[in-house]
N, CA, C and O atoms as a Tinker XYZ file with bonds, in Angstrom:
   456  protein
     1  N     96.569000   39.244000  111.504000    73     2
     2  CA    96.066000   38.918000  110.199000    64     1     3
     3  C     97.113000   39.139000  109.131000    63     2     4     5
     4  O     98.294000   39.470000  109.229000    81     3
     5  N     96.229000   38.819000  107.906000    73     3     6
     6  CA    97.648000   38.586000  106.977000    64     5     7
     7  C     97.688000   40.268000  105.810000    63     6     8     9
     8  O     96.526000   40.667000  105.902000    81     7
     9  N     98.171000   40.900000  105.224000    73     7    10
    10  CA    98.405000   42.342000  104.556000    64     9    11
    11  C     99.090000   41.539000  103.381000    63    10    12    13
    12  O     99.465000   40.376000  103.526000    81    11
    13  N     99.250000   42.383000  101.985000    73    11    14
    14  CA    99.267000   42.599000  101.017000    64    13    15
    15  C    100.459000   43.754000  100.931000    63    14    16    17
    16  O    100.274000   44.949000  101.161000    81    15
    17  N    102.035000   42.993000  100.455000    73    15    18
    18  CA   102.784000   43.766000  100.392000    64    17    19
    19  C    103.835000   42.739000   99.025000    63    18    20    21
    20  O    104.114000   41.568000   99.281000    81    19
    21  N    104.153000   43.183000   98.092000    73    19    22
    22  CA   104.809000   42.188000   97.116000    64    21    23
    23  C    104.353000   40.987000   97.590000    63    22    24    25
    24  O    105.074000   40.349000   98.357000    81    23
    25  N    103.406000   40.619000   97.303000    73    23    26
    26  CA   102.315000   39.544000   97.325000    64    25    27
    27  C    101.837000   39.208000   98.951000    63    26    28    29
    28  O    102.146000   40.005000   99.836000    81    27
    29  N    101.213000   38.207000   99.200000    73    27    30
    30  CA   100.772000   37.721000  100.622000    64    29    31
    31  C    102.119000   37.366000  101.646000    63    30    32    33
    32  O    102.915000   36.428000  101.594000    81    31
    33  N    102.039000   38.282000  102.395000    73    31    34
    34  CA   103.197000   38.199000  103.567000    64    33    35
    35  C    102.010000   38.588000  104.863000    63    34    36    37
    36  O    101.150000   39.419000  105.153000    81    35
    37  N    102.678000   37.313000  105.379000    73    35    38
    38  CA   101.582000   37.218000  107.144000    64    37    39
    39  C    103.184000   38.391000  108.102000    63    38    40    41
    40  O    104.404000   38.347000  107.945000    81    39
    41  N    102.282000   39.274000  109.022000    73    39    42
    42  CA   102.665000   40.489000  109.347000    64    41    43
    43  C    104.509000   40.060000  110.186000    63    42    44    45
    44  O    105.608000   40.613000  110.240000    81    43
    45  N    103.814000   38.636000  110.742000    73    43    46
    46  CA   105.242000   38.672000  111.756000    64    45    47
    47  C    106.406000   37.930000  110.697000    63    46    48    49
    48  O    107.506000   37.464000  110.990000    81    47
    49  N    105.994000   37.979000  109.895000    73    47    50
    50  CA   107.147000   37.352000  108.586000    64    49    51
    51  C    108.134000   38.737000  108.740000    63    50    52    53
    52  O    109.359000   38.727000  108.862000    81    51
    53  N    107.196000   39.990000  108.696000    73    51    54
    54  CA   108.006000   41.511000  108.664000    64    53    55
    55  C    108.499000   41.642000  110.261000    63    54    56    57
    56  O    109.603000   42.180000  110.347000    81    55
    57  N    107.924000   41.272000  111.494000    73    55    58
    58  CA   107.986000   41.703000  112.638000    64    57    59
    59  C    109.484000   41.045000  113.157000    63    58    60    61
    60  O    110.387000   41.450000  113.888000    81    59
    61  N    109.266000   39.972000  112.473000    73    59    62
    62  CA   110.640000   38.795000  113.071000    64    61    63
    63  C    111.928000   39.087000  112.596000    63    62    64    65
    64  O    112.916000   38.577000  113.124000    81    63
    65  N    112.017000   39.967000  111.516000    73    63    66
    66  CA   113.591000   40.734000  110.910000    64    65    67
    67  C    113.688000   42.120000  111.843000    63    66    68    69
    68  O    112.898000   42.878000  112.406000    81    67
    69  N    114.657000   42.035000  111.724000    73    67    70
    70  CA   115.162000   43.066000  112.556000    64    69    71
    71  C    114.911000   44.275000  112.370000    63    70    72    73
    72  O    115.664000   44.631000  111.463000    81    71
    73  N    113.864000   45.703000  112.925000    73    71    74
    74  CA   113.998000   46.899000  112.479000    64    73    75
    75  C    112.874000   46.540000  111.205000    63    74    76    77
    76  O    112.814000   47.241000  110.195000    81    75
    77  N    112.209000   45.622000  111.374000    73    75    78
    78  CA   111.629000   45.545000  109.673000    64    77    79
    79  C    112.489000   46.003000  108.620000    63    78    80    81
    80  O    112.212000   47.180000  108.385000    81    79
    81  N    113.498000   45.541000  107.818000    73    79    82
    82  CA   114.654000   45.878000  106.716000    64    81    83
    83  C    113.924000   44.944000  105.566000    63    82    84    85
    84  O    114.025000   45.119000  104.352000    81    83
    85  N    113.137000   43.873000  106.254000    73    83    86
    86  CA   113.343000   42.745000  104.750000    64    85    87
    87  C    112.693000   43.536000  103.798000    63    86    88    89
    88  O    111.663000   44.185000  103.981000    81    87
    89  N    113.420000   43.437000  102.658000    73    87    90
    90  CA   112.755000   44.213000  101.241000    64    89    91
    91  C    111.298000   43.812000  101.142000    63    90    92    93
    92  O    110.495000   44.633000  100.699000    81    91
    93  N    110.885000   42.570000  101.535000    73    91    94
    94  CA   109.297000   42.355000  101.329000    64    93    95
    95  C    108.355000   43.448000  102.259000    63    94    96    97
    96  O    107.231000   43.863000  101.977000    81    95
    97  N    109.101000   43.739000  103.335000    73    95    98
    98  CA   108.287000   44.505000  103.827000    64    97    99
    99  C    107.970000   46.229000  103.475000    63    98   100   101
   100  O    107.124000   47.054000  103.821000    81    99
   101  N    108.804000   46.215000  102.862000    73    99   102
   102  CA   108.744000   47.296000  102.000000    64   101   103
   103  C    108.869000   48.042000  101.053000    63   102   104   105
   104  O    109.087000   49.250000  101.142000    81   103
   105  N    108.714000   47.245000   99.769000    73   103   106
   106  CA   108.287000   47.217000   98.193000    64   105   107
   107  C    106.625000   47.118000   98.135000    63   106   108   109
   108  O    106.055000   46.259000   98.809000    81   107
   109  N    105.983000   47.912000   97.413000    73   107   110
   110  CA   104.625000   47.856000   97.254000    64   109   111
   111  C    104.574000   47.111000   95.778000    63   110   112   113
   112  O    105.085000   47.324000   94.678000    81   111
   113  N    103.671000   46.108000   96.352000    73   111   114
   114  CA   103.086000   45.143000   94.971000    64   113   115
   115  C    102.368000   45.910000   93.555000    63   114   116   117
   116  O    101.203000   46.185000   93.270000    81   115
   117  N    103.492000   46.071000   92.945000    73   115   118
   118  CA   102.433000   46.539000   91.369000    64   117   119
   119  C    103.164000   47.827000   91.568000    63   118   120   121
   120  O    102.465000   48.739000   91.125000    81   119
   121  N    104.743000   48.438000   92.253000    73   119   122
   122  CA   104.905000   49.666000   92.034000    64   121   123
   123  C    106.572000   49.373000   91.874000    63   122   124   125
   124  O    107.391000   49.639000   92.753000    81   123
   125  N    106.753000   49.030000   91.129000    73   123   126
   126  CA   108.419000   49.224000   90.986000    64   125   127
   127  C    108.860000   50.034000   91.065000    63   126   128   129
   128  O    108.480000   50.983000   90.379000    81   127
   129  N    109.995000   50.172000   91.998000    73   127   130
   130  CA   110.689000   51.281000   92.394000    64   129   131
   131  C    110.141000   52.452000   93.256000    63   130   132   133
   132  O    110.552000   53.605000   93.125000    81   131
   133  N    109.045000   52.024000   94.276000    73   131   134
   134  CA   108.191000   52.814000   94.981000    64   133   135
   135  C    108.905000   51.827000   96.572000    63   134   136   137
   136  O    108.873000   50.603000   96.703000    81   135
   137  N    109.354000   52.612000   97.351000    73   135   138
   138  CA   109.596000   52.009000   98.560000    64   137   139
   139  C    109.539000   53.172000   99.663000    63   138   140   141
   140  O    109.894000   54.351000   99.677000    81   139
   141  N    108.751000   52.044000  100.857000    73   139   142
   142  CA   108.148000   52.797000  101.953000    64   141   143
   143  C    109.413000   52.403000  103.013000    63   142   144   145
   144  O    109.976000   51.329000  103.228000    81   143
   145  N    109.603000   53.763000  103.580000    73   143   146
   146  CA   110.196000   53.411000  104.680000    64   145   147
   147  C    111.737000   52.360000  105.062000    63   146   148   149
   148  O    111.928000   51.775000  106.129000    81   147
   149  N    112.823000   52.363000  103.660000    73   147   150
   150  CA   113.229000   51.679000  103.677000    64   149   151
   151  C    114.884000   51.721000  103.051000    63   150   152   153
   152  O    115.439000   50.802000  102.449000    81   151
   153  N    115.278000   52.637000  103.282000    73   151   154
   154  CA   116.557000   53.128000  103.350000    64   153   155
   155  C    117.436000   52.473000  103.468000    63   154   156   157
   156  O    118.425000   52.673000  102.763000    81   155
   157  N    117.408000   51.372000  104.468000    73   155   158
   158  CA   118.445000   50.577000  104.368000    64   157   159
   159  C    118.280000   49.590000  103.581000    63   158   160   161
   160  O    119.052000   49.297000  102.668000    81   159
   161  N    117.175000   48.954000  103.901000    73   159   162
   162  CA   116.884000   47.642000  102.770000    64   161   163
   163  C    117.060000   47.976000  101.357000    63   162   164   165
   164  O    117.240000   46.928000  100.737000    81   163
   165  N    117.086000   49.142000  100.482000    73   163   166
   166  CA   117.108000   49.713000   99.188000    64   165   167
   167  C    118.073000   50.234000   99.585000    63   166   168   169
   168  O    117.780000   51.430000   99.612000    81   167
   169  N    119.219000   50.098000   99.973000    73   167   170
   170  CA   120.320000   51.440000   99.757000    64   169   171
   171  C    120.858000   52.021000   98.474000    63   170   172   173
   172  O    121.234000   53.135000   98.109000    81   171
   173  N    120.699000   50.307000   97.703000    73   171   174
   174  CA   121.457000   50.886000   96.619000    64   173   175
   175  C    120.589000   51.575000   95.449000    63   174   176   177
   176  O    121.136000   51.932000   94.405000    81   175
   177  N    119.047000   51.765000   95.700000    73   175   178
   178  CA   117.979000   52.185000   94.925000    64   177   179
   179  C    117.972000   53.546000   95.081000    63   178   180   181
   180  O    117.214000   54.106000   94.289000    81   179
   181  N    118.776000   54.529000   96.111000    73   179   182
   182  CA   119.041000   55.617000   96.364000    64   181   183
   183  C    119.356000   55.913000   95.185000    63   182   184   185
   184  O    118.527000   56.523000   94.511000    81   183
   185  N    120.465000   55.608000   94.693000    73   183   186
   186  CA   121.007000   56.017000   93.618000    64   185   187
   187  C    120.757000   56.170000   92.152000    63   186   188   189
   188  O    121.500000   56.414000   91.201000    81   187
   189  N    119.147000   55.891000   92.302000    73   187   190
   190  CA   118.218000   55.611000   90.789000    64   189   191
   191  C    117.535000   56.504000   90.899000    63   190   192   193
   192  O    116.723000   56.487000   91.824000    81   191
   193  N    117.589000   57.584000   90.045000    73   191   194
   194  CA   117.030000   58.147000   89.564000    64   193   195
   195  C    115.590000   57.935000   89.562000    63   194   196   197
   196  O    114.953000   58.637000   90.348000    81   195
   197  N    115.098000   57.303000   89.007000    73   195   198
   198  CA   113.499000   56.233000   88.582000    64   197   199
   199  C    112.782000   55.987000   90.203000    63   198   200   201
   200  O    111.620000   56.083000   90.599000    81   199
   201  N    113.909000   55.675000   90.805000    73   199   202
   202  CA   112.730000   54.985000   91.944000    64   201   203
   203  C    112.971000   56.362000   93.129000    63   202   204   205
   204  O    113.822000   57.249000   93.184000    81   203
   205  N    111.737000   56.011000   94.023000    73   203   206
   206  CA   111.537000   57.225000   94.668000    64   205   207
   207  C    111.620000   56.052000   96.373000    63   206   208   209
   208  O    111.825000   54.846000   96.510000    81   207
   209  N    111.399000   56.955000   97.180000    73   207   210
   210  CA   111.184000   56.492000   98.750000    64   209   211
   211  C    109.556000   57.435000   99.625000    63   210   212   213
   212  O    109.165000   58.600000   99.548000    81   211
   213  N    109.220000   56.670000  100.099000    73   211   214
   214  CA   108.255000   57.187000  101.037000    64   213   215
   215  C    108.877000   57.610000  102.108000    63   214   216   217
   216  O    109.733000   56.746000  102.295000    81   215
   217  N    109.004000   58.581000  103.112000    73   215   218
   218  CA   109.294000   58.256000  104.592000    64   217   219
   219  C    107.639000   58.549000  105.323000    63   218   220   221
   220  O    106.920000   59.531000  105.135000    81   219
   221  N    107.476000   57.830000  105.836000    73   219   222
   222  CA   105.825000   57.801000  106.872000    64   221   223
   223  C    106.041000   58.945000  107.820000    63   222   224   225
   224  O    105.191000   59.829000  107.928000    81   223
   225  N    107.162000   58.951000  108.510000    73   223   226
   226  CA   107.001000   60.133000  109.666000    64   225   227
   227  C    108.777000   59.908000  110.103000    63   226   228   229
   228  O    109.492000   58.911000  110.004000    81   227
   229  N    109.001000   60.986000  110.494000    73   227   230
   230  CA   110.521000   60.776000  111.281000    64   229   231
   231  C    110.697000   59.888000  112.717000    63   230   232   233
   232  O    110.960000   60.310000  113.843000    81   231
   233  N    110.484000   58.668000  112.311000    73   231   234
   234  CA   111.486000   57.968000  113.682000    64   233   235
   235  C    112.607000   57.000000  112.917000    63   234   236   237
   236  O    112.946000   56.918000  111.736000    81   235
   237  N    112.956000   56.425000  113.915000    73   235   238
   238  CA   114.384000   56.084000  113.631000    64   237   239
   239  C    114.165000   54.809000  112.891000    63   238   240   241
   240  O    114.800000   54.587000  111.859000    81   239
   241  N    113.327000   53.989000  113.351000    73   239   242
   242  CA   112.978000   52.654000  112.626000    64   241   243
   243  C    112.429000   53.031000  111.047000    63   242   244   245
   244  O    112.218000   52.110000  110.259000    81   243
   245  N    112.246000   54.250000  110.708000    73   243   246
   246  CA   111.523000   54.613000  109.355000    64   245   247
   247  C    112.646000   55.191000  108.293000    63   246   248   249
   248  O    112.887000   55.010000  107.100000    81   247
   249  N    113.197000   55.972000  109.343000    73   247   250
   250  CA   114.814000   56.647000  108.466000    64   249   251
   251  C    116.091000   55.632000  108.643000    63   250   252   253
   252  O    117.036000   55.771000  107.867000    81   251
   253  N    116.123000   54.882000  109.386000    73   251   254
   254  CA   117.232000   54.020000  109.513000    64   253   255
   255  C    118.054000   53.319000  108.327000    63   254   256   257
   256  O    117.727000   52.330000  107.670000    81   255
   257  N    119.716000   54.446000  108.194000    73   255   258
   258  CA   119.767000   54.185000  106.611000    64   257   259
   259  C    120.452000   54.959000  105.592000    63   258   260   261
   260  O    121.460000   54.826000  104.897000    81   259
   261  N    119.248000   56.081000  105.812000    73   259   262
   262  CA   119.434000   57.239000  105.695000    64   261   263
   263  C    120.613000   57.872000  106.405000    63   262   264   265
   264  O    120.834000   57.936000  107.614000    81   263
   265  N    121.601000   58.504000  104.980000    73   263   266
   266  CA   122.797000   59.190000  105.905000    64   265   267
   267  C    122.197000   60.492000  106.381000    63   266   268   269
   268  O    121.072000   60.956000  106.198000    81   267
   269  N    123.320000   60.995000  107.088000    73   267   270
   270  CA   123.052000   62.141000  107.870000    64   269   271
   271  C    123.988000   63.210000  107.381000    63   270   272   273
   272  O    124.509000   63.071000  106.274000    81   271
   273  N    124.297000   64.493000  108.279000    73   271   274
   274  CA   124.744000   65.431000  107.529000    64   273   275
   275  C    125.223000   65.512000  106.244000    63   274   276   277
   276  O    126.379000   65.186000  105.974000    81   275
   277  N    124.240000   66.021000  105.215000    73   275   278
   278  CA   124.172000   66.359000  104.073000    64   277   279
   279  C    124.843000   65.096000  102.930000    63   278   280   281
   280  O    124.909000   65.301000  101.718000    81   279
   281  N    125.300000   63.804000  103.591000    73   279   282
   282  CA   125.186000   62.822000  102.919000    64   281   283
   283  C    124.776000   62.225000  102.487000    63   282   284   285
   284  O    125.323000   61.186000  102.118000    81   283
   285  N    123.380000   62.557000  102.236000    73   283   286
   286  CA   122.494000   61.529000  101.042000    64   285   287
   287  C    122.337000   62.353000   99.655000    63   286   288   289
   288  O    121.635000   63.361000   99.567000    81   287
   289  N    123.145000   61.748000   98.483000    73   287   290
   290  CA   123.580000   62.185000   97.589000    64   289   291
   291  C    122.101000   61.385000   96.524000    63   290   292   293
   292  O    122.592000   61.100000   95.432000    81   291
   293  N    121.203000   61.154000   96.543000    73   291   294
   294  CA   120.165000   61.034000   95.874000    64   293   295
   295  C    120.683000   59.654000   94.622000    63   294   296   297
   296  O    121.290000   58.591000   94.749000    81   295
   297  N    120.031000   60.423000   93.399000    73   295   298
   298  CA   119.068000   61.354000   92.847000    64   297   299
   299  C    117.761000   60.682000   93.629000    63   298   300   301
   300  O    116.908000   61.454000   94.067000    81   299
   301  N    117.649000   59.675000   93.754000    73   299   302
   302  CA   115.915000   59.136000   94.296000    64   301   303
   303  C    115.624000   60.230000   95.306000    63   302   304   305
   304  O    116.338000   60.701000   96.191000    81   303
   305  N    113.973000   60.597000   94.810000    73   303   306
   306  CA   113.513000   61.542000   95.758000    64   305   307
   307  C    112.946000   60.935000   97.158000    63   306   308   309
   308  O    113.018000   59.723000   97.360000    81   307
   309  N    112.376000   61.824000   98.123000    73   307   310
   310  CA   112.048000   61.227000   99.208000    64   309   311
   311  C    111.278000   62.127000   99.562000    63   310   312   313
   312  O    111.509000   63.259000   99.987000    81   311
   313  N    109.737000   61.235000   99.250000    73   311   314
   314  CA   108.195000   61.859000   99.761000    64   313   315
   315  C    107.867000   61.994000  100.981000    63   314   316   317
   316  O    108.138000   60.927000  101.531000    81   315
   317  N    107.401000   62.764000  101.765000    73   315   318
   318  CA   107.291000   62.755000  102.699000    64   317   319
   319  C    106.111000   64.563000  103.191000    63   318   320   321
   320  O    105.989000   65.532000  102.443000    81   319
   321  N    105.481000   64.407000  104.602000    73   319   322
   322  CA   104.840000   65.476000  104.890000    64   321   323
   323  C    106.103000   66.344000  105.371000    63   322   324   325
   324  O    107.271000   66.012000  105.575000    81   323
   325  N    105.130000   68.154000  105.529000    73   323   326
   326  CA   106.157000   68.836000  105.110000    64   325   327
   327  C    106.585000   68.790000  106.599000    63   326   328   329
   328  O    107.498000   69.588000  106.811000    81   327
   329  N    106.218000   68.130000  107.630000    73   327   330
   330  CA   106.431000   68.237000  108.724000    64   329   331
   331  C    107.935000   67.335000  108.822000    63   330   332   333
   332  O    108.899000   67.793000  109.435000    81   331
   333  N    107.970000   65.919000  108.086000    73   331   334
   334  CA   108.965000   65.064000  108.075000    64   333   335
   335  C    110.010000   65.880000  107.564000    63   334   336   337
   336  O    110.995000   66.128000  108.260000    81   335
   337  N    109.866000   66.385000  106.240000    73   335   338
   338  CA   110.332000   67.184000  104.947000    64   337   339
   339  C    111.387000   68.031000  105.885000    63   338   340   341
   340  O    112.595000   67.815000  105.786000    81   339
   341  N    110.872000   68.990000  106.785000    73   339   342
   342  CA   111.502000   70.373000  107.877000    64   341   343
   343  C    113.003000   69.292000  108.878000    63   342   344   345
   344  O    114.139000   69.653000  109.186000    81   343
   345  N    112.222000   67.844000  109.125000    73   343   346
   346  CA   113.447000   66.975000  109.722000    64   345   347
   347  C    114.510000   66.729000  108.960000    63   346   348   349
   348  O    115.705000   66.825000  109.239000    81   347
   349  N    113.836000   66.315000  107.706000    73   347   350
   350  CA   114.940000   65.919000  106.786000    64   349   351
   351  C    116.332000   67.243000  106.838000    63   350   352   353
   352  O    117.536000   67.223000  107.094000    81   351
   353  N    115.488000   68.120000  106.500000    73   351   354
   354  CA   116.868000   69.223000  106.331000    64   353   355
   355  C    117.333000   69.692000  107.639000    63   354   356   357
   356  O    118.370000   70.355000  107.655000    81   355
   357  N    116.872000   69.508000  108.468000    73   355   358
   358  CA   117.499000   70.156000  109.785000    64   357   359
   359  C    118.108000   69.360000  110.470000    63   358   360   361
   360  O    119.225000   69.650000  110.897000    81   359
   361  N    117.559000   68.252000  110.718000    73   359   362
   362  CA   118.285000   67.088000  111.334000    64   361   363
   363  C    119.354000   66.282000  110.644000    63   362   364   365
   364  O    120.418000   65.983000  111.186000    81   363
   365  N    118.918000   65.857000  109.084000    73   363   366
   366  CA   119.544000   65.046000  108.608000    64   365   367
   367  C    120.353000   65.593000  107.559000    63   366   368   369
   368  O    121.259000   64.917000  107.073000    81   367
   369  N    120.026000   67.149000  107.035000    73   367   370
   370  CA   120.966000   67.748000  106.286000    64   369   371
   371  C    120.646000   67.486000  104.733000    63   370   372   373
   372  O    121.456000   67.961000  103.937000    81   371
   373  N    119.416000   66.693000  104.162000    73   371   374
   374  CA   119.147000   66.105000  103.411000    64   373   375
   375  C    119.064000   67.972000  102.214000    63   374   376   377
   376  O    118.659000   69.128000  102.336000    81   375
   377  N    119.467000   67.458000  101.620000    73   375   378
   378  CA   118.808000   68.889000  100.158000    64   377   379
   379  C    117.815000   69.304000   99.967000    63   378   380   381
   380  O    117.007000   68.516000  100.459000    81   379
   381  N    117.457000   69.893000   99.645000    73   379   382
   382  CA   115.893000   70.292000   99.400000    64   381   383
   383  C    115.453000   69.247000   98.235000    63   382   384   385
   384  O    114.652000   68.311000   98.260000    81   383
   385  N    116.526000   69.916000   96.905000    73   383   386
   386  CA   116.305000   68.850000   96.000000    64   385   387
   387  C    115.826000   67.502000   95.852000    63   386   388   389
   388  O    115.278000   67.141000   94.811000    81   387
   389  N    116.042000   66.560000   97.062000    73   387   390
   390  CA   115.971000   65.102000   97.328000    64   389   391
   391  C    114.542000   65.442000   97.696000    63   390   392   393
   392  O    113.698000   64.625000   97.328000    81   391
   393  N    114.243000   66.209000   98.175000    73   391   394
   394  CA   112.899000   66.147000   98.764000    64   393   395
   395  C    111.514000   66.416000   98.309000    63   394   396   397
   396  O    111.455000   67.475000   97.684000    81   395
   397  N    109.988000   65.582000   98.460000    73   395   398
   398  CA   109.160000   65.927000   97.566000    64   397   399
   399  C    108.024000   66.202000   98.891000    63   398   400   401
   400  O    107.608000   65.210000   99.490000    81   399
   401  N    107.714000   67.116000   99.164000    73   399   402
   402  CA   106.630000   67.310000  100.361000    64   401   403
   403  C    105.359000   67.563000   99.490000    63   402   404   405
   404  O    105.206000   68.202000   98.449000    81   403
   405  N    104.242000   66.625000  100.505000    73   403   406
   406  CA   102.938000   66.430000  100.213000    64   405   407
   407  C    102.323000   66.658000  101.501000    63   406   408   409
   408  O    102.798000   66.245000  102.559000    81   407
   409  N    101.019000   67.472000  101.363000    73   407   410
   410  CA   100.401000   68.071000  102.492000    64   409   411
   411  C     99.928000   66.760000  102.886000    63   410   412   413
   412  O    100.287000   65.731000  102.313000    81   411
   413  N     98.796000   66.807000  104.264000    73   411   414
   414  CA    97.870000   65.284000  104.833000    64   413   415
   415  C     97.306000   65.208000  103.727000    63   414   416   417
   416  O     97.222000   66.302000  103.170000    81   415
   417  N     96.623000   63.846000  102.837000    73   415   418
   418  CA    95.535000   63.425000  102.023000    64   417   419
   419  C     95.950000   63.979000  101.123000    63   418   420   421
   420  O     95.156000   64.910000  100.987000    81   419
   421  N     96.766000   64.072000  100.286000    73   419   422
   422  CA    97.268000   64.514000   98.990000    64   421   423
   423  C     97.735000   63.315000   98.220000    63   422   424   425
   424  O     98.589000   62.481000   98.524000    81   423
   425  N     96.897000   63.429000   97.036000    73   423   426
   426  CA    97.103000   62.247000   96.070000    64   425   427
   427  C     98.516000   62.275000   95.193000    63   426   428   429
   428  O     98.759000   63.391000   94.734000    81   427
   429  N     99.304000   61.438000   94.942000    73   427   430
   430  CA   100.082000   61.523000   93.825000    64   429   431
   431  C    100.699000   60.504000   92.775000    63   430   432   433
   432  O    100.920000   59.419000   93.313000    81   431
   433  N    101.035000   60.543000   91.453000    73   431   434
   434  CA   101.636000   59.170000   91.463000    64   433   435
   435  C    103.069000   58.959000   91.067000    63   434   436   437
   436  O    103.785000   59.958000   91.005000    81   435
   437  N    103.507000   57.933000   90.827000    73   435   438
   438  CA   104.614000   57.720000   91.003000    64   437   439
   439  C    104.807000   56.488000   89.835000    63   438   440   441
   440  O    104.669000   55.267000   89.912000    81   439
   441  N    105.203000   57.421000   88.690000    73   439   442
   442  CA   105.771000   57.208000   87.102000    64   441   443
   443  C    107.321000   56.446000   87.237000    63   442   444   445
   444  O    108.329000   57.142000   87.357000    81   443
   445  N    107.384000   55.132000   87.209000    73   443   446
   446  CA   108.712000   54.964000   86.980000    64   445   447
   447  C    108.952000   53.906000   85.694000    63   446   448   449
   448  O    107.979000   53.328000   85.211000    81   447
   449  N    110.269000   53.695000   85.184000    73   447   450
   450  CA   110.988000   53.370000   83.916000    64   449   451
   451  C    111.396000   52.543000   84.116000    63   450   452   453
   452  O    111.724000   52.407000   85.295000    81   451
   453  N    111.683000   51.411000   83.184000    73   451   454
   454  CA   112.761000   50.254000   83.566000    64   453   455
   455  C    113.462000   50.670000   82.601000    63   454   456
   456  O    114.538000   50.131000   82.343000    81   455
């Protein structure tokens, strides 16, 4: 069936790019500068201040992107449970700073500027 992601995109539009990277598949409609899962496709949105990143859970298709030892120089934060949050710094070396941990079912929003 068809999902609701920066407007109507049918699923294998996302399935048929490689690793899912295409920016459509992961920009949320009506949230500028809110991106799920998408590190590589936004690389250069890392570097904004304003926009933030989701990570869903630590696998490789979700962080793919993401540098590693202590090379991701931000400022964009990166939401995530505190379970992902514990990967980020141990595995990937990420700062604390970069990081915004939210327990399961925790609401939040996400204020950004043009």
């Amino acid at each position: 069936g068809d999902f609701k992601i920066k407007g109507s995109v049918s699923r294998r539009t996302c399935d048929d790019t490689p690793m899912n990277q295409a920016e459509i598949c992961h920009a949320v409609d009506g949230c500028p500068g809110l991106y799920v899962d998408a590190f590589r496709a936004f690389r250069g949105k890392t570097s904004d201040d304003s926009c933030c990143f989701i990570l869903t859970h630590y696998h490789g298709d979700h962080y793919n992107g993401l540098p590693r030892d202590g090379a991701y120089a931000g400022p964009a934060r990166i939401h995530c449970t505190p379970v992902t949050a514990a990967l980020l710094r141990s595995v990937h070396g990420v700062a604390p700073a970069f990081i915004v941990e939210h327990s399961y079912g925790e609401s939040w929003v996400h204020e950004y500027e043009c």
